[in-house]
Amino acid sequence: MDIKVLGTGCSSCQTLERRVREAVEQTGSDASVEKIEDMQQIMQYDVMSMPALVVDDEVEVTGQTPSVKELTDLLGA
């Protein structure tokens, strides 16, 4: 599983990245997690609000920071 957290570095973006990493750890997944802050790369996903979460090249979450439990559910734990 390939997970990308899109955001410019704001506190919400940092929170989402931290929660995603925690959810991946809790599920025991071997998913890769990447934080993308470059606006050119972010624009490729057609995201209008951040933070955003992309799983296997599909935008799953925009403009919010789901809880760790919501993320583990989303990631299929």
PDB file of C-alpha atoms in Angstrom:
ATOM      1  CA  MET A   1       0.000   0.000   0.000  1.00  0.00           C
ATOM      2  CA  ASP A   2       1.292   3.432  -0.959  1.00  0.00           C
ATOM      3  CA  ILE A   3       0.085   6.293   1.261  1.00  0.00           C
ATOM      4  CA  LYS A   4       0.716   9.974   0.659  1.00  0.00           C
ATOM      5  CA  VAL A   5      -0.116  12.826   3.005  1.00  0.00           C
ATOM      6  CA  LEU A   6      -0.523  16.032   1.018  1.00  0.00           C
ATOM      7  CA  GLY A   7      -0.022  19.336   2.774  1.00  0.00           C
ATOM      8  CA  THR A   8       2.160  22.380   3.050  1.00  0.00           C
ATOM      9  CA  GLY A   9       3.310  21.768   6.613  1.00  0.00           C
ATOM     10  CA  CYS A  10       0.509  23.326   8.652  1.00  0.00           C
ATOM     11  CA  SER A  11      -0.393  21.843  12.027  1.00  0.00           C
ATOM     12  CA  SER A  12      -3.346  19.908  10.544  1.00  0.00           C
ATOM     13  CA  CYS A  13      -1.053  18.395   7.923  1.00  0.00           C
ATOM     14  CA  GLN A  14       1.439  17.382  10.591  1.00  0.00           C
ATOM     15  CA  THR A  15      -1.344  15.882  12.700  1.00  0.00           C
ATOM     16  CA  LEU A  16      -2.631  13.837   9.763  1.00  0.00           C
ATOM     17  CA  GLU A  17       0.841  12.524   8.985  1.00  0.00           C
ATOM     18  CA  ARG A  18       1.388  11.549  12.634  1.00  0.00           C
ATOM     19  CA  ARG A  19      -2.000   9.803  12.823  1.00  0.00           C
ATOM     20  CA  VAL A  20      -1.440   7.965   9.528  1.00  0.00           C
ATOM     21  CA  ARG A  21       1.917   6.660  10.735  1.00  0.00           C
ATOM     22  CA  GLU A  22       0.319   5.572  14.022  1.00  0.00           C
ATOM     23  CA  ALA A  23      -2.523   3.803  12.178  1.00  0.00           C
ATOM     24  CA  VAL A  24      -0.048   2.002   9.905  1.00  0.00           C
ATOM     25  CA  GLU A  25       1.946   0.906  12.941  1.00  0.00           C
ATOM     26  CA  GLN A  26      -1.186  -0.295  14.769  1.00  0.00           C
ATOM     27  CA  THR A  27      -2.332  -2.348  11.806  1.00  0.00           C
ATOM     28  CA  GLY A  28       1.075  -3.895  11.271  1.00  0.00           C
ATOM     29  CA  SER A  29       0.882  -2.907   7.620  1.00  0.00           C
ATOM     30  CA  ASP A  30       3.987  -2.686   5.478  1.00  0.00           C
ATOM     31  CA  ALA A  31       2.554   0.426   3.783  1.00  0.00           C
ATOM     32  CA  SER A  32       4.887   3.187   2.734  1.00  0.00           C
ATOM     33  CA  VAL A  33       3.990   6.659   4.005  1.00  0.00           C
ATOM     34  CA  GLU A  34       5.233   9.751   2.209  1.00  0.00           C
ATOM     35  CA  LYS A  35       4.634  13.417   3.111  1.00  0.00           C
ATOM     36  CA  ILE A  36       4.330  15.659   0.063  1.00  0.00           C
ATOM     37  CA  GLU A  37       4.666  19.416   0.567  1.00  0.00           C
ATOM     38  CA  ASP A  38       5.533  20.480  -2.987  1.00  0.00           C
ATOM     39  CA  MET A  39       2.563  22.344  -4.486  1.00  0.00           C
ATOM     40  CA  GLN A  40       3.311  21.134  -8.026  1.00  0.00           C
ATOM     41  CA  GLN A  41       3.025  17.528  -6.863  1.00  0.00           C
ATOM     42  CA  ILE A  42      -0.064  18.248  -4.746  1.00  0.00           C
ATOM     43  CA  MET A  43      -1.801  19.892  -7.711  1.00  0.00           C
ATOM     44  CA  GLN A  44      -1.474  16.648  -9.677  1.00  0.00           C
ATOM     45  CA  TYR A  45      -4.097  15.144  -7.347  1.00  0.00           C
ATOM     46  CA  ASP A  46      -6.673  17.924  -7.998  1.00  0.00           C
ATOM     47  CA  VAL A  47      -7.013  18.577  -4.264  1.00  0.00           C
ATOM     48  CA  MET A  48      -8.627  21.873  -3.293  1.00  0.00           C
ATOM     49  CA  SER A  49      -8.328  21.671   0.507  1.00  0.00           C
ATOM     50  CA  MET A  50      -5.622  20.280   2.716  1.00  0.00           C
ATOM     51  CA  PRO A  51      -4.552  18.176   4.357  1.00  0.00           C
ATOM     52  CA  ALA A  52      -5.363  15.347   2.002  1.00  0.00           C
ATOM     53  CA  LEU A  53      -4.747  11.623   2.136  1.00  0.00           C
ATOM     54  CA  VAL A  54      -4.001   9.574  -0.963  1.00  0.00           C
ATOM     55  CA  VAL A  55      -4.016   5.772  -0.787  1.00  0.00           C
ATOM     56  CA  ASP A  56      -2.752   3.864  -3.809  1.00  0.00           C
ATOM     57  CA  ASP A  57      -3.167   6.995  -5.984  1.00  0.00           C
ATOM     58  CA  GLU A  58      -6.796   7.573  -4.938  1.00  0.00           C
ATOM     59  CA  VAL A  59      -7.723  10.643  -2.888  1.00  0.00           C
ATOM     60  CA  GLU A  60      -9.513   9.310   0.199  1.00  0.00           C
ATOM     61  CA  VAL A  61      -9.670  12.338   2.523  1.00  0.00           C
ATOM     62  CA  THR A  62      -9.502  16.099   1.964  1.00  0.00           C
ATOM     63  CA  GLY A  63      -9.687  19.031   4.335  1.00  0.00           C
ATOM     64  CA  GLN A  64      -9.865  17.038   7.553  1.00  0.00           C
ATOM     65  CA  THR A  65      -7.799  15.034  10.001  1.00  0.00           C
ATOM     66  CA  PRO A  66      -9.515  11.724  10.765  1.00  0.00           C
ATOM     67  CA  SER A  67      -8.833   9.991  14.066  1.00  0.00           C
ATOM     68  CA  VAL A  68      -6.394   7.090  14.257  1.00  0.00           C
ATOM     69  CA  LYS A  69      -9.396   4.731  14.560  1.00  0.00           C
ATOM     70  CA  GLU A  70     -10.995   6.154  11.402  1.00  0.00           C
ATOM     71  CA  LEU A  71      -7.685   5.789   9.590  1.00  0.00           C
ATOM     72  CA  THR A  72      -7.194   2.168  10.675  1.00  0.00           C
ATOM     73  CA  ASP A  73     -10.711   1.443   9.403  1.00  0.00           C
ATOM     74  CA  LEU A  74      -9.944   3.216   6.119  1.00  0.00           C
ATOM     75  CA  LEU A  75      -6.672   1.356   5.687  1.00  0.00           C
ATOM     76  CA  GLY A  76      -8.451  -1.964   6.082  1.00  0.00           C
ATOM     77  CA  ALA A  77      -7.410  -3.105   9.525  1.00  0.00           C
TER      78      ALA A  77
END
